[in-house]
XYZ file of C-alpha atoms in Angstrom:
650
model
C -45.433 40.089 -34.826
C -45.719 37.370 -37.390
C -48.973 35.426 -37.397
C -49.178 31.721 -36.773
C -50.894 30.884 -40.070
C -49.106 27.550 -40.265
C -51.554 26.176 -37.707
C -54.363 26.148 -40.259
C -52.651 23.840 -42.687
C -50.678 21.707 -40.252
C -53.767 20.894 -38.246
C -55.938 19.994 -41.219
C -54.916 16.365 -41.640
C -55.104 15.729 -37.914
C -58.541 17.319 -37.644
C -60.020 15.316 -40.479
C -58.633 12.118 -38.998
C -60.451 12.756 -35.732
C -63.752 13.936 -37.106
C -62.957 17.646 -37.450
C -63.587 19.913 -40.391
C -62.594 23.445 -41.290
C -65.081 23.788 -44.157
C -67.635 26.617 -43.929
C -71.116 25.363 -43.179
C -74.368 25.976 -44.986
C -75.543 29.471 -44.184
C -79.217 28.975 -45.118
C -81.568 28.692 -42.146
C -85.019 27.157 -42.029
C -87.992 29.315 -41.079
C -88.527 29.511 -37.313
C -84.932 28.668 -36.401
C -82.943 30.795 -33.964
C -80.066 32.861 -35.335
C -77.255 33.958 -33.048
C -74.141 36.056 -33.721
C -71.201 35.563 -31.367
C -68.506 38.230 -31.430
C -65.334 37.163 -29.667
C -61.838 38.201 -28.601
C -59.013 36.412 -26.811
C -55.438 37.000 -25.668
C -55.684 40.770 -26.051
C -52.944 41.225 -23.429
C -53.804 44.851 -22.705
C -53.351 45.990 -26.308
C -56.069 48.552 -25.722
C -54.918 50.692 -28.656
C -56.988 48.438 -30.956
C -60.244 48.879 -29.009
C -61.480 52.065 -30.773
C -61.388 50.143 -34.080
C -62.958 47.091 -32.438
C -65.785 49.275 -31.175
C -66.623 50.413 -34.695
C -66.892 46.818 -35.924
C -68.923 45.710 -32.901
C -71.505 48.416 -33.454
C -71.745 47.626 -37.158
C -72.407 43.950 -36.407
C -74.947 44.749 -33.698
C -76.858 46.985 -36.103
C -77.299 44.071 -38.497
C -77.657 41.130 -36.101
C -80.091 41.791 -33.243
C -79.370 38.446 -31.536
C -75.761 38.835 -30.459
C -73.171 38.136 -27.796
C -69.752 39.700 -27.145
C -67.399 37.316 -25.315
C -63.768 37.337 -24.237
C -61.771 34.124 -23.731
C -59.184 35.506 -21.303
C -55.652 36.877 -21.021
C -56.628 40.506 -20.837
C -53.820 40.981 -18.305
C -50.085 41.476 -19.058
C -48.222 42.420 -22.192
C -48.086 46.209 -22.640
C -47.198 49.379 -20.781
C -50.921 49.963 -20.337
C -51.006 46.956 -18.054
C -47.743 47.782 -16.300
C -49.078 51.206 -15.408
C -52.797 50.553 -14.871
C -52.915 46.801 -14.173
C -56.087 46.049 -16.077
C -58.058 49.193 -15.324
C -57.918 50.596 -18.867
C -58.985 47.322 -20.439
C -61.840 47.048 -17.950
C -63.111 50.583 -18.574
C -63.242 50.012 -22.328
C -64.662 46.486 -22.071
C -67.461 47.849 -19.898
C -68.056 50.555 -22.482
C -68.180 47.928 -25.246
C -70.807 45.971 -23.333
C -69.178 42.557 -23.065
C -71.599 39.803 -22.100
C -69.113 37.476 -20.386
C -65.432 36.682 -19.907
C -63.457 33.707 -18.660
C -60.072 33.797 -16.921
C -56.795 33.276 -18.769
C -53.623 32.113 -17.077
C -52.202 35.640 -17.225
C -55.034 36.978 -15.105
C -53.110 35.318 -12.249
C -49.712 36.887 -13.006
C -49.829 39.308 -10.073
C -50.497 36.627 -7.473
C -46.912 36.528 -6.239
C -47.046 40.144 -5.040
C -47.530 40.910 -1.326
C -51.087 42.042 -2.027
C -51.774 38.841 -3.959
C -54.641 38.912 -6.434
C -55.908 42.298 -5.282
C -55.902 43.728 -8.816
C -57.729 40.715 -10.223
C -60.320 40.997 -7.478
C -60.775 44.679 -8.327
C -61.028 43.803 -12.009
C -63.856 41.371 -11.247
C -65.784 43.695 -8.930
C -65.463 46.588 -11.382
C -66.781 44.612 -14.325
C -70.276 45.334 -15.624
C -70.331 41.799 -17.042
C -70.120 38.362 -15.374
C -67.167 35.969 -15.375
C -67.736 32.298 -16.133
C -65.443 29.663 -14.679
C -66.446 26.042 -14.185
C -63.053 24.653 -13.192
C -61.456 27.424 -11.102
C -62.017 27.535 -7.346
C -61.344 30.887 -5.640
C -62.607 29.786 -2.209
C -59.073 29.543 -0.816
C -58.422 33.254 -1.456
C -60.271 35.666 0.826
C -59.950 38.450 -1.747
C -62.731 36.718 -3.685
C -65.094 36.161 -0.768
C -68.633 36.776 -1.946
C -67.616 37.016 -5.601
C -67.783 33.361 -6.653
C -71.101 31.569 -7.026
C -70.973 27.827 -7.733
C -74.127 27.823 -9.837
C -75.379 27.759 -13.409
C -77.950 30.484 -13.323
C -79.989 33.054 -15.181
C -79.869 35.272 -12.077
C -76.428 36.736 -12.575
C -74.970 40.205 -12.449
C -71.819 42.033 -13.416
C -68.913 41.740 -11.037
C -69.603 38.118 -10.118
C -67.956 34.787 -10.931
C -70.280 31.956 -11.938
C -69.728 28.396 -13.117
C -72.095 29.284 -15.917
C -74.756 31.766 -16.873
C -77.995 31.447 -18.806
C -78.539 34.388 -21.124
C -81.999 34.994 -22.602
C -81.847 36.320 -26.152
C -85.048 36.912 -28.123
C -86.872 34.467 -25.869
C -84.229 31.750 -26.283
C -81.921 30.561 -23.491
C -78.190 30.285 -24.165
C -75.898 28.680 -21.604
C -72.326 29.958 -21.279
C -69.665 28.347 -19.066
C -65.944 28.935 -18.743
C -62.747 26.875 -18.511
C -59.129 27.827 -17.750
C -56.101 25.680 -18.511
C -55.011 23.324 -15.747
C -51.445 24.303 -16.638
C -51.976 27.695 -14.962
C -50.377 26.756 -11.603
C -47.195 25.853 -13.503
C -46.989 29.001 -15.624
C -48.487 31.727 -13.456
C -48.758 32.761 -9.774
C -52.060 31.309 -8.664
C -51.511 31.341 -4.907
C -54.376 29.486 -3.228
C -56.624 29.455 -6.297
C -57.269 25.866 -7.438
C -57.935 24.350 -10.857
C -59.838 21.154 -11.637
C -60.115 18.797 -14.611
C -61.609 20.518 -17.632
C -63.408 17.478 -19.061
C -65.208 16.737 -15.789
C -66.085 20.404 -15.322
C -67.407 20.695 -18.868
C -69.562 17.582 -18.534
C -70.983 18.930 -15.286
C -71.799 22.200 -17.047
C -73.567 20.527 -19.966
C -75.604 18.358 -17.585
C -76.523 21.341 -15.425
C -77.727 23.386 -18.392
C -79.723 20.514 -19.849
C -81.377 19.873 -16.481
C -82.642 23.449 -16.696
C -83.906 22.999 -20.227
C -81.037 24.853 -21.905
C -80.010 23.221 -25.180
C -77.800 25.930 -26.724
C -74.451 25.777 -24.947
C -71.261 27.820 -25.402
C -67.939 26.948 -23.780
C -65.802 30.057 -23.273
C -62.346 28.557 -22.866
C -58.749 29.467 -22.213
C -57.234 26.014 -22.701
C -55.733 26.348 -26.180
C -56.906 25.199 -29.584
C -54.365 22.401 -30.009
C -52.263 22.918 -26.879
C -50.525 20.129 -24.967
C -52.868 17.135 -24.521
C -51.112 16.515 -21.213
C -53.192 19.409 -19.889
C -56.127 20.390 -22.079
C -57.232 21.790 -25.421
C -60.356 22.666 -27.394
C -60.036 19.791 -29.853
C -60.049 17.237 -27.052
C -62.892 19.078 -25.309
C -65.056 18.831 -28.423
C -64.194 15.176 -28.849
C -64.801 14.118 -25.247
C -67.833 16.155 -24.185
C -71.056 15.962 -26.173
C -73.595 18.742 -26.013
C -71.298 21.749 -26.452
C -72.476 23.703 -29.477
C -69.792 26.382 -29.668
C -66.284 26.662 -28.212
C -64.941 30.218 -28.120
C -61.277 29.671 -27.345
C -58.049 31.366 -26.392
C -54.564 30.727 -24.974
C -52.739 29.495 -28.086
C -53.191 32.733 -30.077
C -54.476 30.818 -33.101
C -55.823 32.624 -36.137
C -58.838 30.545 -37.185
C -60.092 32.444 -40.200
C -62.713 29.725 -40.578
C -64.334 27.737 -37.776
C -63.240 24.196 -37.049
C -66.153 21.778 -36.638
C -66.236 18.459 -34.785
C -69.055 16.047 -35.495
C -67.737 12.488 -35.951
C -71.128 10.895 -36.543
C -72.991 12.902 -33.926
C -76.278 14.595 -34.705
C -75.047 17.879 -33.242
C -71.759 19.475 -34.364
C -69.411 21.504 -32.162
C -68.048 24.691 -33.751
C -64.668 26.006 -32.545
C -63.408 29.565 -33.053
C -60.404 31.639 -31.944
C -59.310 35.145 -33.002
C -55.491 35.272 -32.893
C -54.111 37.863 -30.438
C -53.697 41.450 -29.226
C -57.086 42.574 -30.504
C -55.831 42.448 -34.072
C -59.087 40.757 -35.030
C -62.667 40.659 -33.836
C -64.128 37.228 -34.412
C -67.664 36.812 -35.695
C -69.521 33.507 -35.658
C -73.060 33.301 -37.065
C -74.931 30.140 -36.107
C -78.465 28.886 -36.588
C -80.086 26.493 -34.111
C -83.117 24.317 -34.820
C -85.936 23.698 -32.338
C -83.898 20.986 -30.592
C -80.915 23.279 -30.001
C -78.698 21.697 -32.666
C -76.643 23.880 -35.011
C -77.971 23.573 -38.541
C -75.741 26.165 -40.181
C -72.761 28.318 -39.336
C -70.290 30.758 -40.826
C -67.371 32.545 -39.288
C -64.882 35.265 -40.075
C -62.205 37.451 -38.515
C -62.483 41.218 -38.892
C -59.103 42.963 -39.166
C -59.295 45.855 -36.724
C -56.450 47.696 -38.456
C -58.675 48.251 -41.476
C -61.540 49.772 -39.442
C -62.036 53.415 -38.617
C -61.496 54.257 -34.963
C -64.543 55.249 -32.929
C -63.967 58.837 -31.773
C -65.695 58.317 -28.438
C -63.397 55.418 -27.569
C -60.345 57.322 -28.764
C -61.267 60.140 -26.417
C -61.643 57.694 -23.537
C -58.234 56.181 -24.303
C -56.418 59.487 -24.837
C -55.299 60.298 -21.251
C -53.974 56.780 -20.768
C -52.192 56.837 -24.120
C -50.478 60.122 -23.271
C -49.228 58.661 -20.010
C -47.908 55.539 -21.758
C -46.028 57.690 -24.261
C -44.417 59.480 -21.318
C -43.424 56.164 -19.772
C -41.645 55.164 -22.964
C -39.283 58.053 -22.335
C -38.702 56.994 -18.750
C -35.551 55.319 -17.577
C -35.441 51.674 -16.645
C -32.949 52.687 -13.981
C -30.262 50.643 -15.699
C -27.032 51.921 -17.227
C -25.288 50.287 -20.172
C -21.529 50.652 -20.022
C -21.257 49.811 -23.713
C -23.464 49.985 -26.791
C -25.793 46.988 -26.965
C -25.386 45.892 -30.561
C -28.600 45.063 -32.376
C -27.522 46.100 -35.871
C -29.446 44.108 -38.461
C -26.402 42.852 -40.382
C -24.817 41.562 -37.188
C -27.720 39.990 -35.292
C -28.558 37.969 -38.404
C -25.036 36.587 -38.908
C -23.116 36.507 -35.626
C -23.133 36.561 -31.852
C -23.726 40.049 -30.393
C -23.650 41.337 -26.839
C -27.316 42.334 -27.056
C -28.333 38.880 -28.276
C -26.442 37.410 -25.320
C -28.167 39.728 -22.854
C -31.628 39.002 -24.249
C -31.177 35.219 -24.114
C -29.620 35.419 -20.641
C -32.768 37.159 -19.424
C -34.993 34.674 -21.208
C -33.153 31.751 -19.610
C -33.286 33.335 -16.158
C -37.063 33.811 -16.418
C -37.634 30.306 -17.785
C -35.686 28.784 -14.891
C -38.085 30.397 -12.408
C -40.912 28.542 -14.148
C -39.159 25.257 -14.933
C -35.801 24.816 -13.202
C -34.847 22.097 -15.694
C -34.550 24.679 -18.478
C -30.894 24.769 -19.539
C -30.814 26.583 -22.907
C -32.375 29.723 -24.384
C -32.608 30.595 -28.078
C -33.988 33.638 -29.867
C -34.075 34.498 -33.551
C -31.972 37.409 -34.765
C -34.902 38.643 -36.833
C -36.695 39.535 -33.609
C -33.926 41.961 -32.547
C -34.766 45.198 -34.314
C -32.470 47.924 -32.929
C -29.428 48.738 -30.822
C -29.359 50.440 -27.414
C -26.875 53.232 -26.916
C -24.365 53.370 -24.107
C -25.738 55.106 -21.032
C -29.189 55.231 -19.470
C -31.597 52.666 -20.945
C -35.155 53.877 -21.491
C -38.297 51.797 -21.707
C -38.854 53.046 -25.239
C -35.421 51.849 -26.351
C -36.198 48.344 -25.111
C -39.512 48.278 -26.946
C -37.771 49.416 -30.143
C -35.476 46.404 -29.829
C -38.361 43.961 -29.297
C -41.487 45.606 -30.745
C -43.437 42.403 -31.421
C -44.083 41.518 -27.786
C -43.284 37.867 -28.448
C -44.015 35.778 -25.373
C -41.948 33.095 -23.664
C -42.264 29.418 -24.579
C -40.437 26.422 -23.112
C -39.816 23.494 -25.447
C -38.868 19.911 -24.667
C -36.449 18.905 -27.421
C -34.118 16.054 -28.167
C -30.444 16.819 -28.640
C -30.870 15.822 -32.267
C -33.604 18.449 -32.726
C -31.403 21.098 -31.128
C -28.522 20.230 -33.445
C -30.863 20.384 -36.439
C -32.042 23.812 -35.295
C -28.454 25.045 -35.026
C -27.772 23.764 -38.534
C -30.803 25.682 -39.791
C -29.622 28.763 -37.897
C -26.325 28.935 -39.816
C -27.485 27.396 -43.095
C -27.691 30.753 -44.931
C -24.375 32.101 -43.620
C -22.742 34.405 -44.665
C -26.043 35.746 -46.013
C -27.962 37.553 -43.270
C -30.948 35.570 -42.015
C -33.643 36.323 -39.453
C -33.437 32.659 -38.470
C -29.914 33.104 -37.071
C -30.135 32.080 -33.413
C -28.645 33.803 -30.394
C -28.076 31.473 -27.468
C -27.647 31.256 -23.712
C -26.668 28.225 -21.675
C -24.780 26.728 -24.591
C -22.079 27.323 -27.186
C -21.288 25.939 -30.611
C -19.028 26.340 -33.614
C -19.779 26.068 -37.296
C -17.650 25.663 -40.397
C -19.067 27.839 -43.208
C -16.888 25.993 -45.725
C -19.003 22.881 -45.256
C -22.355 22.303 -47.010
C -25.466 23.672 -45.288
C -26.751 21.071 -42.858
C -23.239 19.778 -42.099
C -21.643 22.832 -40.493
C -22.190 22.641 -36.741
C -19.672 21.101 -34.355
C -18.566 21.316 -30.728
C -22.142 22.073 -29.608
C -22.519 21.794 -25.853
C -24.549 22.873 -22.841
C -22.712 25.208 -20.476
C -23.477 24.358 -16.862
C -23.630 26.786 -13.952
C -20.077 25.716 -13.096
C -18.929 26.902 -16.517
C -18.144 23.427 -17.790
C -19.448 22.421 -21.207
C -21.127 19.079 -21.838
C -21.513 17.872 -25.417
C -25.124 17.751 -26.592
C -26.352 14.168 -26.640
C -28.560 13.582 -29.707
C -30.842 11.156 -27.830
C -31.104 13.099 -24.558
C -34.007 15.462 -23.871
C -33.503 19.142 -22.975
C -35.747 22.007 -21.845
C -35.177 24.993 -24.141
C -36.622 28.494 -23.781
C -37.481 30.556 -26.840
C -40.154 32.966 -28.059
C -43.540 31.682 -29.164
C -43.026 32.795 -32.784
C -39.995 30.536 -33.123
C -41.594 27.753 -31.052
C -44.456 27.563 -33.549
C -42.048 27.079 -36.440
C -41.399 30.685 -37.432
C -38.352 31.372 -39.612
C -38.460 27.809 -40.915
C -37.898 25.935 -37.645
C -39.925 22.896 -38.636
C -38.452 20.810 -35.820
C -39.912 23.283 -33.316
C -43.274 23.264 -35.103
C -43.373 19.488 -34.783
C -42.620 19.715 -31.059
C -45.425 22.265 -30.742
C -47.893 20.052 -32.584
C -46.906 17.110 -30.370
C -47.610 19.056 -27.183
C -43.968 19.438 -26.133
C -44.192 23.216 -25.773
C -45.361 25.087 -22.671
C -46.553 28.678 -23.031
C -46.072 30.524 -19.733
C -46.271 33.828 -21.595
C -44.417 36.997 -20.498
C -43.544 39.489 -23.224
C -39.907 39.501 -24.317
C -39.356 43.190 -23.573
C -40.839 42.845 -20.096
C -38.539 39.924 -19.302
C -35.605 41.955 -20.589
C -36.401 44.941 -18.379
C -36.912 42.728 -15.332
C -33.587 41.023 -15.979
C -31.462 44.124 -16.524
C -33.067 45.785 -13.503
C -31.959 42.800 -11.434
C -28.401 43.528 -12.626
C -28.445 47.298 -12.124
C -25.774 47.918 -14.759
C -24.970 45.959 -17.903
C -21.761 45.467 -19.836
C -22.302 42.285 -21.874
C -19.467 40.931 -23.976
C -18.949 38.623 -26.924
C -18.173 35.348 -25.157
C -17.586 32.901 -27.973
C -21.008 31.314 -27.640
C -21.216 31.176 -31.452
C -18.016 30.829 -33.447
C -17.649 30.781 -37.227
C -14.593 28.586 -37.772
C -13.730 28.144 -41.476
C -11.911 24.863 -41.869
C -12.743 23.961 -38.298
C -14.257 20.699 -39.398
C -10.934 19.214 -40.424
C -11.042 15.455 -40.959
C -9.454 13.212 -38.374
C -7.502 11.576 -41.197
C -5.821 8.246 -41.777
C -6.235 5.296 -39.444
C -5.399 1.597 -39.507
C -8.317 -0.747 -38.917
C -8.176 -3.993 -36.976
C -8.079 -5.894 -40.280
C -4.908 -4.025 -41.188
C -6.618 -1.994 -43.902
C -6.271 1.774 -44.126
C -9.297 4.018 -43.677
C -9.857 7.759 -43.629
C -12.048 9.363 -40.940
C -14.019 12.557 -41.522
C -14.457 15.255 -38.850
C -17.183 13.233 -37.150
C -15.053 10.105 -36.959
C -16.987 8.353 -39.707
C -15.169 6.270 -42.326
C -15.049 7.904 -45.740
C -16.450 5.813 -48.579
C -16.146 6.389 -52.300
C -13.861 9.075 -53.720
C -11.644 11.322 -51.614
C -9.361 14.220 -52.548
C -6.732 14.635 -49.829
C -3.218 15.978 -49.637
C -3.109 16.536 -53.399
C -3.961 12.920 -54.215
C -7.095 11.024 -55.149
C -8.220 7.890 -53.306
C -11.128 5.481 -53.438
C -12.663 3.605 -50.494
C -14.874 0.527 -50.443
C -18.361 0.863 -48.906
C -16.933 -0.651 -45.705
C -14.303 2.119 -45.572
C -11.300 0.058 -46.753
C -8.777 1.921 -48.901
C -8.642 0.322 -52.359
C -5.285 -0.552 -53.933
C -4.400 -2.039 -57.294
C -6.987 -2.414 -60.046
C -10.466 -1.282 -59.027
C -13.611 -1.044 -61.129
C -15.834 1.988 -60.352
C -19.071 2.664 -62.239
C -17.942 0.495 -65.168
C -14.447 1.966 -65.550
C -11.112 0.601 -64.371
C -8.666 2.579 -62.244
C -5.335 1.744 -60.688
C -4.417 2.750 -57.133
C -0.846 2.553 -55.873
C -0.251 -0.718 -54.059
C 1.451 1.019 -51.131
C -0.147 4.488 -50.799
C -3.540 3.909 -52.454
C -3.159 7.077 -54.533
C -4.799 6.982 -57.967
C -2.308 6.647 -60.821
C -2.426 8.467 -64.161
C -0.343 8.203 -67.354
C 1.677 5.135 -68.321
C 1.552 2.185 -65.923
C 3.616 -0.981 -65.915
C 1.727 -3.497 -63.793
C 4.315 -5.191 -61.542
C 2.153 -8.322 -61.313
C 2.071 -9.156 -65.032
C 4.605 -6.754 -66.517
C 1.928 -5.495 -68.918
C 1.673 -1.822 -69.913
C -1.481 0.279 -69.609
C -2.475 3.892 -70.073
C -4.531 5.830 -67.478
C -6.169 9.124 -68.494
C -5.967 12.306 -66.415
C -9.199 11.332 -64.641
C -7.669 7.930 -63.853
C -9.766 5.891 -66.261
C -7.936 3.081 -68.098
C -7.793 3.134 -71.895
C -9.536 -0.070 -73.004
C -9.453 -1.015 -76.681
C -8.925 1.143 -79.755
C -6.080 3.485 -80.590
C -4.833 6.576 -78.814
C -2.380 9.269 -79.904
C 0.043 10.225 -77.142
C 2.827 12.769 -77.645
C 2.569 12.363 -81.446
C 2.696 8.564 -81.437
C -0.292 6.244 -81.990
C -0.799 3.268 -79.699
C -3.213 0.326 -79.863
C -4.822 -1.280 -76.814
C -6.625 -4.543 -76.221
C -10.105 -4.517 -74.727
C -8.562 -5.489 -71.359
C -6.390 -2.372 -71.588
C -3.074 -4.028 -72.442
C -0.827 -2.166 -74.828
C -0.311 -4.193 -78.040
C 2.538 -2.214 -79.647
């Protein structure tokens, strides 16, 4: 999985413009101030294999910083075979063992809601937790599975296994308020059933007011709304800007790697510090803050600890072992699907051409996206994300994971036709050199001419409807396009996608690519995908339209797009020159200071000796068409003299 490091730099200008900063704060505290260390995780998606290393780092930090919290910002559910098999139980066992202080709900915690038993597993996850859940804008009252679990209070009298709007944690005699928020987009991207979601700004303001009314002036928002996610719904930057009194925002949902905290102040006396720790438990975030007597942050510093560089805790490894052994067995299990042909994921092919495996993957991606947003008409995935082939015969779970080992999740982009065409140009720009950016597609087809310059190769690009008919992509129309989140964030050089992401035109419903693939092929039972001509390399395919007569009677030459050629043109073994309005030039024409002569009838450039029919004068035109003007010139052993206007004098 490639990290979304671009977010750091691309957000910088925007943050500074709105009062944000990413600069580390002063780490010197005044005597008598309160120091607090917040350890945090988010979007772990059941990647429990990193927890033994996380445990080592947590214990090291706790040994140095007595005033500490361990918080999770949601999306523990979904993403690995551990979740498929145990549905959150392994994560819960190890989180209890780690001693988490609080968690908020991510959108993926609601993924199982469409099952006949509804949110039974989420309810069991809550009741089994030895830590509280905080949620100020989620209402579970409509779901009887949560009867008695939710308490609409901000309280210091909390216990594990309960859901609270907010809790008040006493640490070294100081009170710290913690409340939670979940993205309002959840009903659109998950299966919430009768669980309701309210406005995050209103909920946050209520939380701040409630804490302050109880004398709590150190306030942490534990959020799953995204760092810079779509402003149509919610995000941490807007939360910091619109709600005063929040000291720290521990975020999740957008899988952002904030190696340094972002700080919002904008003239306020009290800053708001925002942190997020990427994804899959690859990092443990650490934020050290100092509060003064009034509850304002006077200094802060933050860092991300790479769990891969830590030694695994043996006790946690032992706890994980039986689950890990079972997961390894599952990898060898059949998906129940038979492939009637080899599914081609060979590196050299998936990075240069359409393959049957690329077609099958994007078909599944499009099918899943349509269940979330029926307007989705196209799916794209980068060839660099297809890492292996699948042999003919029974398809195992392990084979699928080998093909898509990164666990990239689904994203749905809203793009203009022009942006799609630009993406297709980028896809084939390196051809015939293999490139991970080469796109596989569903719901569309296109051709490209590798003989044309990069950026001018794509043609006949169209959306294929359910009736099989193809409609040309309209550059100004808007389309819903499914892809993986790596590509949606600009991975592999897709800057047009990165811009759409920054502008809030990307939805992140989640769902790991390999899981979608298994679900899709299981719905088919057997698979025998073919090369369908979705992507066609057509050398010379962009042939010009050619000569045409304009309304003014002048000749013009149209390129493959129907545009009039201007300037020089080599065609049919002749050389021509066209005015900037597209008119074919005939007779004497001055170009860049030199004179040329173009045949009065055909417009072809003349070379050699020329007798001008208009004045019966003789001229000489060099091989490049330029007229000899002045001086002498030896031709075929004879010497000739020319006037400055090019006329032969002898």
